[in-house]
Amino acid sequence: MFDIQEELKKLPARPGVYIMHDENDHIIYVGKAISLKNRVRQYFQSSRNKGVKIEQMVTHIRRFEYIVTDSELEALVLECNLIKEHHPKYNTMLMDDKTYPFIKVTTNEPFPRVILSRKMLRDKAKYFGPYTSSQAVRDTIDLIHKLYHLRNCNRSLPRDIGKERPCLNYHIKQCDAPCQGYISQEEYGKSVTEVLRFLNGNYDGVLKELEEKMNAASEALEFERAIEYRELISSVKKVAQKQKITDSSGEDRDVLAVASEEEDAVVQVFFIRSGRLIGRDHFYLRISKGESASEILNSFVLQYYAGTPFIPGELMLQDEVEDKELLEAWLTSKRGQKVTLKVPKKGTKEKLIELARENAELVLSKDKERLKREEGRTIGAVKEIASMLGLNEIVRMEAYDISNTNGFESVGSMVVYERGRPKRNDYRKFKIRGVQGADDYGSMREVLTRRFTHGLKEREENAELGKFTAFPDLIMMDGGKGQVNVALQVLDELHLQIPVCGMVKDDHHRTRGLYYCNEELPVDKASEAFRLITRIQDEAHRFAIEYHRQLRGKGQVHSILDDIDGIGPARRKALMRHYASLEDIRRAEVEELAKIPSMNEKAAESVYNFFHK
């Protein structure tokens, strides 16, 4: 029996994180403290004015635990990690899990490329962004190729110069073919310098040059070329219009404001890069009644910038936050350069904050009903599934699927849903290594074994979250009894206890129900639970198929048939179409093999001898 009053006496006067549990031992709140002894005792002192949120939470606390740290800054980082892992009921939760694209110029290469990137690495490349529109990034990159003719291939230059023919981009005049040595590294570097100036917003020189070329082409009666220049001018102007100047300082900053009502809140973020407003976005949060804008922003900054790849030098906030100095120190350590949090009180910066706040209020008032529907569609659907299976609570669900081409080159997919929403950063893909042929059960066994073995190893090695550290509350298999039994066997071998259900489909390949504890449970097709199960099943299948296509497209799929003398692409495809698996080919006689289209007796003997030597 946990005696709260007795345990309060044992608390150390040290910095750390405290974790509150309810009667079902669920984590309902995670907090940090510079002195655990003083902070935790405050929750249980009736004389203190704790507010509606805390008053309600305290009535559900049945026990607490704590982790001591060396500093309050360490406690801040640990608090963030625990909130992201456990999603406590009374912590303000960031409900979006987005990544934003950057334009990356690979200046760390002898012949740089301009590409789209979702991550900002410390690799000596130059990054521009983040941008809120992937399409806008792709349009800008296409325009850069048309203007400056930089390469977009993955060839290693100058090592591979002259090894292959130039690609189509050279022939359509969108690349100067450094792969053939047609342009020197020095001349190519001049184009890269112009690209960097362009991405920094210097459009005037480009527009002037294009207009001169357009007029010259028109005077020479080269009207088609003049039209091309006119279209390029139009494209440059479109890109320039998106870069609206907000101040003359040329700094990077994010502008954050919040609007809240009852248990709904929206944080609006304006992204300003090099003095230009490059985009904006809003984020939905689940809050407790009575939380102030300051409290919401404090939680948002901690959770959002823990995961974003880029941190600007300044955050402009609507209100002062409680952990200002602590957050600045944490953000500075993550960025590697000074980060400041400011609350503008006058001038254009204060007006920008007000504009962000008005946008947040507009989104909240416009989308309040949609937010409620989204709640039912996600968290409500998860609760329905938990009730159907007799589980207390489900937060994280993982679904698995296998994909192959006629039994050849199998791949596996793992998709993750948290609180009914896809968590794409946690998706994983597996190339099957130890299974030959169309053995879906064997392939699934390998995928699950690798996934949970990695997870157990990461948990043993360190406390930081790795790629596989977080375990699901429910595993969902794409199939019925057979796939469920495979998963249960793997979990049993690894001494893990995780509920497993199968997503069963009918003869028309449509979701029919759930297979759980040796019983098929029907699901109401009009329910949100049914729709969520269908989305998860389709997503697992899509992710597996996409990976398989990606491998084929990159030429990475290599069949054992490629190692047989006399068997080229045409004969390999014919064998794969005719037989279901490599094992069937292995069992075939020479006479049977020779009858397959495009095969002959010599080729058939080569295949037979390969498997029987």
Coordinates of C-alpha atoms in Angstrom, one line a residue:
M1 CA 0.0 0.0 0.0
F2 CA 1.5 3.4 -1.1
D3 CA 1.2 5.9 1.8
I4 CA 1.4 9.3 0.1
Q5 CA 2.1 11.2 3.3
E6 CA 4.9 8.9 4.3
E7 CA 6.5 9.0 0.8
L8 CA 6.4 12.8 0.8
K9 CA 8.7 12.8 3.7
K10 CA 11.3 10.8 1.8
L11 CA 11.5 13.2 -1.2
P12 CA 15.0 14.7 -1.8
A13 CA 15.7 18.4 -2.1
R14 CA 17.2 17.8 -5.5
P15 CA 16.3 18.6 -9.1
G16 CA 14.4 16.0 -11.1
V17 CA 11.2 14.7 -12.7
Y18 CA 8.1 13.4 -10.8
I19 CA 5.5 11.0 -12.3
M20 CA 2.0 10.8 -11.0
H21 CA 0.0 7.5 -11.4
D22 CA -3.8 6.9 -11.0
E23 CA -5.6 3.9 -9.5
N24 CA -5.0 1.8 -12.7
D25 CA -1.3 2.7 -12.5
H26 CA -1.6 4.8 -15.6
I27 CA 0.8 7.8 -15.8
I28 CA -1.5 10.9 -15.7
Y29 CA 1.1 13.7 -15.2
V30 CA 4.8 14.3 -15.6
G31 CA 6.5 17.4 -14.2
K32 CA 9.9 18.8 -13.4
A33 CA 11.2 20.5 -10.3
I34 CA 14.3 22.3 -9.1
S35 CA 13.5 20.8 -5.7
L36 CA 11.4 17.6 -5.8
K37 CA 10.7 17.9 -2.0
N38 CA 9.2 21.3 -2.3
R39 CA 7.4 20.9 -5.6
V40 CA 5.6 17.6 -5.1
R41 CA 4.5 18.4 -1.6
Q42 CA 2.7 21.5 -3.0
Y43 CA 0.2 19.2 -4.7
F44 CA -1.0 17.8 -1.5
Q45 CA -1.3 21.0 0.6
S46 CA -4.9 22.0 0.9
S47 CA -4.1 25.6 1.7
R48 CA -2.6 26.3 -1.7
N49 CA -4.6 27.7 -4.6
K50 CA -3.8 25.0 -7.2
G51 CA -6.3 25.8 -10.0
V52 CA -9.0 23.7 -11.5
K53 CA -6.7 21.4 -13.5
I54 CA -4.4 20.5 -10.6
E55 CA -7.3 20.1 -8.2
Q56 CA -8.9 17.6 -10.5
M57 CA -5.7 15.7 -11.1
V58 CA -4.8 15.4 -7.4
T59 CA -8.1 13.5 -6.7
H60 CA -6.9 10.8 -9.1
I61 CA -3.3 10.4 -7.8
R62 CA -2.7 7.1 -6.1
R63 CA 1.1 7.0 -6.1
F64 CA 4.1 8.9 -7.5
E65 CA 7.6 8.2 -8.4
Y66 CA 10.6 10.4 -9.2
I67 CA 13.9 10.5 -11.0
V68 CA 16.7 12.6 -9.7
T69 CA 18.9 14.6 -12.1
D70 CA 22.0 16.7 -11.8
S71 CA 20.4 19.9 -13.0
E72 CA 17.0 21.5 -13.8
L73 CA 18.0 21.5 -17.5
E74 CA 18.5 17.7 -17.4
A75 CA 15.1 17.5 -15.7
L76 CA 13.5 19.6 -18.6
V77 CA 14.9 17.2 -21.2
L78 CA 13.7 14.1 -19.3
E79 CA 10.3 15.6 -18.7
C80 CA 9.9 16.2 -22.5
N81 CA 10.9 12.6 -23.3
L82 CA 8.5 11.1 -20.8
I83 CA 5.6 13.2 -21.9
K84 CA 6.2 12.2 -25.6
E85 CA 6.4 8.5 -24.5
H86 CA 3.5 8.2 -22.1
H87 CA 1.1 11.0 -23.3
P88 CA -0.2 11.8 -19.7
K89 CA -3.8 12.9 -19.4
Y90 CA -3.1 16.1 -17.5
N91 CA -0.1 17.3 -19.6
T92 CA -0.7 19.6 -22.5
M93 CA -0.3 17.5 -25.5
L94 CA 0.9 18.5 -29.0
M95 CA -1.4 16.5 -31.3
D96 CA 0.4 17.1 -34.6
D97 CA 3.6 15.2 -35.7
K98 CA 4.7 17.1 -38.8
T99 CA 8.0 17.6 -40.6
Y100 CA 8.7 20.4 -43.0
P101 CA 10.8 20.4 -46.1
F102 CA 14.1 22.2 -46.6
I103 CA 15.9 23.1 -49.8
K104 CA 19.4 21.6 -49.4
V105 CA 22.4 22.6 -51.5
T106 CA 25.0 19.9 -51.1
T107 CA 28.0 22.3 -50.9
N108 CA 29.9 19.5 -49.1
E109 CA 30.3 17.8 -52.6
P110 CA 32.7 18.9 -55.4
F111 CA 29.7 19.2 -57.8
P112 CA 26.8 20.3 -55.5
R113 CA 23.1 19.3 -56.1
V114 CA 19.9 21.1 -55.1
I115 CA 17.5 18.6 -53.4
L116 CA 14.5 18.4 -51.0
S117 CA 15.3 17.3 -47.5
R118 CA 13.2 16.6 -44.5
K119 CA 16.0 16.7 -42.0
M120 CA 18.7 19.4 -41.3
L121 CA 22.0 17.6 -40.7
R122 CA 25.3 18.9 -39.6
D123 CA 27.0 17.9 -42.9
K124 CA 28.4 21.2 -44.1
A125 CA 25.6 21.5 -46.7
K126 CA 23.5 24.7 -46.9
Y127 CA 19.8 24.5 -46.0
F128 CA 17.0 26.9 -46.8
G129 CA 13.7 26.8 -45.0
P130 CA 11.8 25.1 -43.5
Y131 CA 8.9 25.6 -45.9
T132 CA 5.3 24.7 -45.3
S133 CA 4.6 23.5 -48.8
S134 CA 6.4 20.5 -50.3
Q135 CA 5.0 21.4 -53.8
A136 CA 6.5 25.0 -53.5
V137 CA 9.9 23.5 -52.7
R138 CA 9.7 21.1 -55.7
D139 CA 8.6 24.0 -58.0
T140 CA 11.5 26.1 -56.8
I141 CA 14.0 23.2 -57.3
D142 CA 12.6 22.6 -60.9
L143 CA 13.1 26.3 -61.6
I144 CA 16.7 26.3 -60.3
H145 CA 17.5 23.4 -62.7
K146 CA 16.0 25.3 -65.6
L147 CA 17.9 28.5 -64.7
Y148 CA 21.3 27.1 -63.5
H149 CA 21.6 23.6 -65.0
L150 CA 22.9 21.9 -61.9
R151 CA 22.9 18.1 -61.8
N152 CA 20.3 16.1 -59.8
C153 CA 21.8 12.6 -60.2
N154 CA 23.4 10.6 -57.4
R155 CA 26.7 9.9 -59.3
S156 CA 29.9 10.3 -57.3
L157 CA 31.8 13.1 -59.0
P158 CA 34.6 13.6 -60.0
R159 CA 35.2 9.8 -59.5
D160 CA 32.5 8.7 -62.0
I161 CA 33.2 11.3 -64.7
G162 CA 32.9 9.6 -68.2
K163 CA 31.8 6.2 -66.9
E164 CA 28.2 6.5 -68.1
R165 CA 26.3 8.5 -70.8
P166 CA 24.8 11.8 -69.9
C167 CA 21.2 11.6 -68.7
L168 CA 18.0 13.1 -70.3
N169 CA 18.5 16.4 -68.3
Y170 CA 21.6 17.2 -70.4
H171 CA 19.7 16.7 -73.7
I172 CA 16.8 18.9 -72.5
K173 CA 19.3 21.6 -71.4
Q174 CA 18.6 21.3 -67.7
C175 CA 22.1 20.0 -66.8
D176 CA 25.6 20.9 -68.1
A177 CA 26.7 17.3 -67.7
P178 CA 29.6 17.5 -65.2
C179 CA 29.5 13.7 -65.3
Q180 CA 31.1 13.9 -68.8
G181 CA 33.6 16.7 -67.9
Y182 CA 31.7 19.1 -70.2
I183 CA 32.0 21.8 -67.5
S184 CA 34.9 22.4 -65.1
Q185 CA 34.5 22.4 -61.3
E186 CA 35.3 26.1 -61.3
E187 CA 32.6 27.1 -63.8
Y188 CA 30.1 24.8 -62.1
G189 CA 30.9 26.5 -58.8
K190 CA 30.0 29.8 -60.3
S191 CA 26.5 28.5 -61.0
V192 CA 26.3 27.2 -57.4
T193 CA 27.1 30.6 -56.1
E194 CA 24.3 32.1 -58.2
V195 CA 21.9 29.5 -56.9
L196 CA 22.8 30.4 -53.3
R197 CA 22.2 34.1 -54.1
F198 CA 18.9 33.2 -55.6
L199 CA 17.8 31.2 -52.6
N200 CA 18.8 34.1 -50.4
G201 CA 16.2 36.2 -52.2
N202 CA 18.4 38.1 -54.8
Y203 CA 16.0 37.8 -57.7
D204 CA 16.7 41.2 -59.5
G205 CA 19.8 40.0 -61.3
V206 CA 18.1 36.9 -62.6
L207 CA 15.0 38.7 -63.8
K208 CA 17.1 41.4 -65.6
E209 CA 19.2 38.7 -67.3
L210 CA 16.1 36.7 -68.4
E211 CA 14.4 39.8 -69.7
E212 CA 17.5 40.7 -71.8
K213 CA 17.6 37.1 -73.2
M214 CA 13.8 37.2 -74.0
N215 CA 14.1 40.5 -75.8
A216 CA 17.2 39.3 -77.8
A217 CA 15.4 36.1 -78.8
S218 CA 12.3 38.0 -79.9
E219 CA 14.4 40.4 -82.0
A220 CA 16.1 37.4 -83.6
L221 CA 12.6 36.0 -84.4
E222 CA 13.3 33.0 -82.1
F223 CA 9.8 33.2 -80.7
E224 CA 9.7 29.7 -79.1
R225 CA 12.9 30.5 -77.1
A226 CA 11.4 33.9 -76.2
I227 CA 8.3 32.2 -74.8
E228 CA 10.6 29.9 -72.7
Y229 CA 12.3 32.9 -71.2
R230 CA 8.9 34.6 -70.5
E231 CA 7.7 31.5 -68.7
L232 CA 10.9 31.4 -66.6
I233 CA 10.4 35.1 -65.7
S234 CA 6.9 34.2 -64.6
S235 CA 8.2 31.3 -62.4
V236 CA 10.8 33.5 -60.8
K237 CA 8.2 36.2 -59.9
K238 CA 6.0 33.5 -58.3
V239 CA 8.8 32.4 -56.1
A240 CA 9.7 36.0 -55.2
Q241 CA 6.1 36.8 -54.2
K242 CA 6.2 34.0 -51.6
Q243 CA 9.1 35.6 -49.9
K244 CA 7.4 38.6 -48.2
I245 CA 9.7 40.9 -46.3
T246 CA 8.7 41.4 -42.6
D247 CA 11.7 43.3 -41.3
S248 CA 15.1 44.5 -42.5
S249 CA 17.2 42.6 -40.0
G250 CA 17.5 39.5 -42.1
E251 CA 17.2 37.2 -39.1
D252 CA 15.6 33.8 -38.6
R253 CA 12.8 33.7 -36.1
D254 CA 9.5 32.0 -35.3
V255 CA 6.4 33.9 -34.2
L256 CA 4.1 32.0 -31.8
A257 CA 0.6 32.9 -30.6
V258 CA -2.2 30.9 -29.1
A259 CA -6.0 30.8 -28.9
S260 CA -7.9 28.6 -26.5
E261 CA -11.5 27.6 -25.6
E262 CA -12.5 25.0 -23.0
E263 CA -10.3 21.9 -23.8
D264 CA -9.2 23.0 -27.3
A265 CA -6.3 25.2 -28.3
V266 CA -4.5 26.3 -31.4
V267 CA -0.9 27.6 -31.6
Q268 CA -0.2 29.6 -34.8
V269 CA 3.5 29.7 -35.9
F270 CA 4.9 32.1 -38.5
F271 CA 8.2 31.0 -40.0
I272 CA 10.5 33.9 -40.8
R273 CA 13.8 33.1 -42.5
S274 CA 16.4 35.7 -43.4
G275 CA 13.9 38.4 -42.7
R276 CA 11.2 36.9 -45.0
L277 CA 8.0 35.2 -44.0
I278 CA 8.3 31.9 -45.8
G279 CA 5.1 30.3 -44.4
R280 CA 2.9 29.6 -41.5
D281 CA 1.1 26.7 -39.9
H282 CA -1.1 25.9 -36.9
F283 CA -1.1 23.1 -34.4
Y284 CA -3.9 21.6 -32.4
L285 CA -3.4 20.9 -28.7
R286 CA -5.4 19.1 -26.1
I287 CA -5.5 21.1 -22.9
S288 CA -7.2 21.2 -19.5
K289 CA -9.8 23.8 -18.7
G290 CA -8.3 27.0 -17.3
E291 CA -4.8 26.8 -18.8
S292 CA -3.4 30.2 -19.6
A293 CA -1.7 31.2 -22.9
S294 CA 1.6 31.2 -21.0
E295 CA 1.2 27.6 -19.8
I296 CA 0.1 26.4 -23.3
L297 CA 3.1 28.1 -25.0
N298 CA 5.5 26.8 -22.4
S299 CA 4.4 23.2 -23.1
F300 CA 4.3 23.8 -26.9
V301 CA 7.8 25.2 -27.1
L302 CA 9.2 22.2 -25.2
Q303 CA 7.4 19.5 -27.2
Y304 CA 7.6 21.1 -30.7
Y305 CA 11.3 22.1 -30.7
A306 CA 12.3 18.8 -29.2
G307 CA 11.5 17.2 -32.6
T308 CA 11.9 19.9 -35.2
P309 CA 15.2 19.8 -37.2
F310 CA 15.7 23.6 -37.3
I311 CA 15.7 26.0 -34.4
P312 CA 15.9 29.7 -35.2
G313 CA 17.9 32.2 -33.2
E314 CA 14.8 33.9 -31.8
L315 CA 11.3 32.9 -30.7
M316 CA 8.7 35.7 -30.5
L317 CA 6.0 34.7 -28.0
Q318 CA 2.6 36.2 -27.2
D319 CA 3.2 35.9 -23.5
E320 CA 6.0 35.4 -21.1
V321 CA 6.6 31.7 -20.2
E322 CA 7.5 30.4 -16.8
D323 CA 10.6 28.5 -17.9
K324 CA 12.0 31.2 -20.1
E325 CA 15.7 31.0 -19.0
L326 CA 15.6 27.2 -18.8
L327 CA 14.1 26.9 -22.3
E328 CA 16.6 29.3 -23.7
A329 CA 19.5 27.3 -22.3
W330 CA 17.9 24.0 -23.6
L331 CA 17.2 25.5 -27.1
T332 CA 20.7 27.0 -27.2
S333 CA 22.3 23.6 -26.5
K334 CA 20.2 21.9 -29.2
R335 CA 20.9 24.6 -31.8
G336 CA 24.6 25.1 -30.9
Q337 CA 24.1 28.9 -31.0
K338 CA 22.3 31.4 -28.9
V339 CA 18.5 31.3 -28.8
T340 CA 16.4 33.9 -27.2
L341 CA 12.7 34.1 -26.2
K342 CA 11.1 37.5 -26.5
V343 CA 7.7 39.0 -26.0
P344 CA 7.3 42.1 -28.2
K345 CA 5.4 45.0 -26.6
K346 CA 5.3 47.6 -29.4
G347 CA 6.0 48.2 -33.1
T348 CA 5.9 45.9 -36.1
K349 CA 6.9 42.8 -34.1
E350 CA 4.0 43.3 -31.7
K351 CA 1.7 43.6 -34.6
L352 CA 3.0 40.4 -36.1
I353 CA 2.2 38.6 -32.8
E354 CA -1.3 40.1 -32.9
L355 CA -1.7 38.8 -36.5
A356 CA -0.6 35.3 -35.5
R357 CA -3.1 35.4 -32.5
E358 CA -5.9 36.5 -34.8
N359 CA -5.1 33.6 -37.2
A360 CA -5.1 31.2 -34.3
E361 CA -8.5 32.4 -33.1
L362 CA -9.9 32.2 -36.7
V363 CA -8.7 28.6 -37.0
L364 CA -10.1 27.6 -33.6
S365 CA -13.5 29.2 -34.2
K366 CA -13.8 27.8 -37.7
D367 CA -12.6 24.3 -36.9
K368 CA -14.0 23.7 -33.5
E369 CA -16.7 21.2 -34.7
R370 CA -14.1 19.5 -36.9
L371 CA -11.9 19.1 -33.9
K372 CA -14.6 17.4 -32.1
R373 CA -15.3 15.1 -35.0
E374 CA -11.5 14.4 -35.3
E375 CA -11.5 13.4 -31.6
G376 CA -14.2 10.8 -32.3
R377 CA -12.4 9.6 -35.4
T378 CA -9.1 9.0 -33.6
I379 CA -9.1 8.8 -29.8
G380 CA -12.8 7.7 -29.8
A381 CA -12.1 5.0 -32.4
V382 CA -9.2 3.7 -30.3
K383 CA -11.4 3.5 -27.2
E384 CA -13.9 1.5 -29.2
I385 CA -11.2 -1.0 -30.2
A386 CA -9.9 -1.2 -26.6
S387 CA -13.5 -1.9 -25.4
M388 CA -14.1 -4.5 -28.1
L389 CA -10.9 -6.4 -27.1
G390 CA -11.4 -5.9 -23.3
L391 CA -8.2 -3.8 -22.9
N392 CA -7.9 -1.0 -20.4
E393 CA -6.2 1.5 -22.6
I394 CA -4.5 1.7 -26.0
V395 CA -2.1 4.5 -27.0
R396 CA 0.3 3.0 -29.4
M397 CA -0.7 0.4 -32.1
E398 CA 1.7 -1.2 -34.6
A399 CA 0.6 -3.0 -37.8
Y400 CA 2.6 -5.3 -40.0
D401 CA 2.4 -6.5 -43.6
I402 CA 4.5 -8.4 -46.1
S403 CA 4.9 -7.7 -49.8
N404 CA 6.7 -9.6 -52.6
T405 CA 6.6 -10.2 -56.3
N406 CA 5.4 -13.8 -57.0
G407 CA 7.2 -14.9 -53.9
F408 CA 10.5 -13.2 -54.8
E409 CA 12.3 -10.5 -52.7
S410 CA 9.9 -10.1 -49.8
V411 CA 9.8 -6.9 -47.8
G412 CA 8.0 -6.1 -44.5
S413 CA 6.4 -3.0 -43.2
M414 CA 5.7 -1.7 -39.7
V415 CA 3.3 1.3 -39.4
V416 CA 2.6 3.0 -36.1
Y417 CA -0.5 4.8 -34.9
E418 CA -0.6 6.7 -31.6
R419 CA -4.0 7.9 -30.3
G420 CA -5.6 7.0 -33.6
R421 CA -3.2 9.1 -35.7
P422 CA -0.3 7.8 -37.9
K423 CA 3.1 8.5 -36.4
R424 CA 5.1 8.3 -39.6
N425 CA 8.5 9.1 -38.0
D426 CA 8.2 5.7 -36.3
Y427 CA 7.4 3.7 -39.4
R428 CA 10.0 1.0 -40.2
K429 CA 10.7 -1.2 -43.3
F430 CA 12.5 -4.5 -43.5
K431 CA 14.1 -6.3 -46.3
I432 CA 13.7 -10.0 -45.7
R433 CA 17.1 -11.8 -45.4
G434 CA 16.6 -15.3 -44.2
V435 CA 13.5 -16.5 -46.1
Q436 CA 13.2 -17.7 -49.7
G437 CA 10.0 -17.8 -51.7
A438 CA 6.5 -16.8 -50.9
D439 CA 6.6 -17.7 -47.2
D440 CA 4.6 -14.9 -45.6
Y441 CA 4.6 -16.6 -42.2
G442 CA 8.4 -17.1 -42.2
S443 CA 8.9 -13.5 -43.4
M444 CA 6.6 -12.1 -40.7
R445 CA 8.5 -14.2 -38.1
E446 CA 11.7 -12.6 -39.2
V447 CA 10.3 -9.1 -39.2
L448 CA 8.8 -9.3 -35.7
T449 CA 11.9 -11.0 -34.3
R450 CA 14.2 -8.3 -35.6
R451 CA 11.9 -5.5 -34.5
F452 CA 11.5 -6.7 -30.9
T453 CA 15.1 -8.0 -30.5
H454 CA 16.3 -4.5 -31.5
G455 CA 13.9 -2.9 -29.1
L456 CA 15.0 -5.1 -26.2
K457 CA 18.7 -4.4 -27.0
E458 CA 18.1 -0.7 -27.1
R459 CA 16.3 -0.8 -23.7
E460 CA 19.2 -2.7 -22.2
E461 CA 21.9 -0.4 -23.6
N462 CA 20.6 3.1 -22.7
A463 CA 17.7 5.1 -21.4
E464 CA 17.4 7.3 -24.6
L465 CA 14.6 6.4 -27.0
G466 CA 16.0 4.5 -30.0
K467 CA 14.3 3.5 -33.2
F468 CA 12.6 0.5 -31.7
T469 CA 12.6 1.3 -27.9
A470 CA 8.9 2.2 -27.7
F471 CA 6.7 -1.0 -27.5
P472 CA 3.1 -1.1 -28.6
D473 CA 0.0 -1.6 -26.5
L474 CA -1.5 -3.6 -29.3
I475 CA 0.0 -5.4 -32.4
M476 CA -2.3 -5.6 -35.4
M477 CA -1.5 -8.3 -38.0
D478 CA -2.7 -8.2 -41.6
G479 CA -4.4 -11.5 -41.6
G480 CA -6.2 -14.0 -39.3
K481 CA -5.3 -16.9 -37.1
G482 CA -2.0 -17.9 -38.9
Q483 CA -0.4 -14.5 -38.7
V484 CA -1.6 -13.9 -35.1
N485 CA -0.1 -17.2 -34.0
V486 CA 3.2 -16.3 -35.6
A487 CA 3.3 -13.0 -33.6
L488 CA 2.4 -14.8 -30.4
Q489 CA 5.1 -17.3 -30.9
V490 CA 7.7 -14.6 -31.4
L491 CA 6.6 -12.7 -28.3
D492 CA 6.6 -15.8 -26.2
E493 CA 10.2 -16.7 -27.3
L494 CA 11.3 -13.1 -26.3
H495 CA 9.3 -13.3 -23.1
L496 CA 7.1 -10.3 -24.0
Q497 CA 3.4 -9.9 -23.2
I498 CA 1.7 -7.7 -25.8
P499 CA -1.9 -8.2 -27.0
V500 CA -2.1 -9.3 -30.7
C501 CA -5.1 -9.2 -33.0
G502 CA -5.6 -10.0 -36.7
M503 CA -7.3 -7.7 -39.2
V504 CA -9.4 -10.2 -41.1
K505 CA -10.6 -9.6 -44.7
D506 CA -13.5 -11.2 -46.6
D507 CA -13.3 -12.9 -50.0
H508 CA -13.5 -9.5 -51.7
H509 CA -10.4 -8.3 -49.8
R510 CA -12.5 -5.9 -47.6
T511 CA -12.0 -5.6 -43.8
R512 CA -14.4 -7.9 -42.0
G513 CA -13.5 -8.1 -38.4
L514 CA -10.8 -8.7 -35.7
Y515 CA -9.3 -12.1 -34.8
Y516 CA -8.5 -12.0 -31.1
C517 CA -8.0 -14.7 -28.4
N518 CA -9.0 -17.5 -30.9
E519 CA -12.2 -15.8 -31.8
E520 CA -13.3 -13.6 -34.7
L521 CA -15.0 -10.5 -33.5
P522 CA -17.4 -8.7 -35.9
V523 CA -17.0 -4.9 -36.2
D524 CA -19.9 -2.6 -36.9
K525 CA -19.1 -1.2 -40.4
A526 CA -20.7 2.1 -39.5
S527 CA -18.4 2.6 -36.5
E528 CA -15.3 4.8 -36.2
A529 CA -13.4 1.7 -35.0
F530 CA -14.1 0.0 -38.3
R531 CA -12.9 3.0 -40.3
L532 CA -9.7 3.2 -38.2
I533 CA -9.0 -0.5 -38.6
T534 CA -9.5 -0.2 -42.4
R535 CA -7.1 2.9 -42.5
I536 CA -4.4 1.0 -40.5
Q537 CA -4.7 -2.1 -42.7
D538 CA -4.5 0.0 -45.9
E539 CA -1.6 2.0 -44.6
A540 CA 0.4 -1.1 -43.7
H541 CA -0.2 -2.5 -47.1
R542 CA 0.6 0.8 -48.9
F543 CA 3.9 1.2 -47.0
A544 CA 5.0 -2.3 -47.8
I545 CA 4.1 -2.0 -51.5
E546 CA 5.8 1.4 -51.7
Y547 CA 9.0 0.0 -50.3
H548 CA 9.0 -2.9 -52.7
R549 CA 8.5 -0.6 -55.7
Q550 CA 11.2 1.7 -54.4
L551 CA 13.7 -1.2 -54.3
R552 CA 12.7 -2.3 -57.8
G553 CA 12.9 1.2 -59.1
K554 CA 16.4 1.7 -57.8
G555 CA 17.5 -1.7 -59.3
Q556 CA 18.2 -3.0 -55.8
V557 CA 16.1 -6.2 -56.1
H558 CA 18.5 -8.9 -56.9
S559 CA 17.2 -12.5 -57.5
I560 CA 19.3 -15.6 -57.0
L561 CA 18.3 -16.3 -60.7
D562 CA 20.6 -13.5 -61.8
D563 CA 23.5 -15.6 -60.7
I564 CA 22.7 -18.4 -63.2
D565 CA 24.7 -18.4 -66.5
G566 CA 22.5 -17.9 -69.5
I567 CA 19.6 -16.4 -67.5
G568 CA 19.0 -12.7 -68.4
P569 CA 16.2 -10.4 -67.5
A570 CA 13.7 -11.9 -70.0
R571 CA 14.2 -15.5 -68.9
R572 CA 14.3 -14.5 -65.2
K573 CA 10.9 -12.8 -65.6
A574 CA 9.5 -15.8 -67.4
L575 CA 10.6 -18.1 -64.6
M576 CA 9.1 -15.8 -62.0
R577 CA 5.8 -15.6 -63.9
H578 CA 5.6 -19.4 -64.3
Y579 CA 6.6 -20.5 -60.8
A580 CA 5.3 -19.4 -57.4
S581 CA 8.6 -19.6 -55.6
L582 CA 12.3 -20.5 -55.9
E583 CA 11.5 -23.9 -54.3
D584 CA 9.2 -24.7 -57.2
I585 CA 12.0 -23.8 -59.7
R586 CA 14.4 -26.0 -57.7
R587 CA 12.1 -29.0 -58.0
A588 CA 11.4 -28.6 -61.8
E589 CA 13.0 -31.0 -64.3
V590 CA 14.9 -30.0 -67.4
E591 CA 12.1 -30.9 -69.7
E592 CA 9.6 -28.9 -67.8
L593 CA 11.9 -25.8 -67.7
A594 CA 12.6 -26.0 -71.4
K595 CA 8.9 -25.6 -72.2
I596 CA 8.7 -22.2 -70.6
P597 CA 8.5 -19.3 -73.2
S598 CA 12.0 -17.7 -74.0
M599 CA 13.7 -20.8 -72.4
N600 CA 15.6 -23.5 -74.4
E601 CA 17.2 -26.8 -73.4
K602 CA 20.6 -25.3 -72.8
A603 CA 19.1 -22.6 -70.5
A604 CA 17.0 -25.2 -68.8
E605 CA 20.0 -27.4 -68.1
S606 CA 21.8 -24.3 -66.7
V607 CA 19.0 -23.6 -64.2
Y608 CA 18.7 -27.3 -63.2
N609 CA 22.5 -27.7 -62.7
F610 CA 22.6 -24.5 -60.7
F611 CA 20.2 -25.9 -58.1
H612 CA 21.5 -29.5 -58.1
K613 CA 25.3 -29.2 -58.3

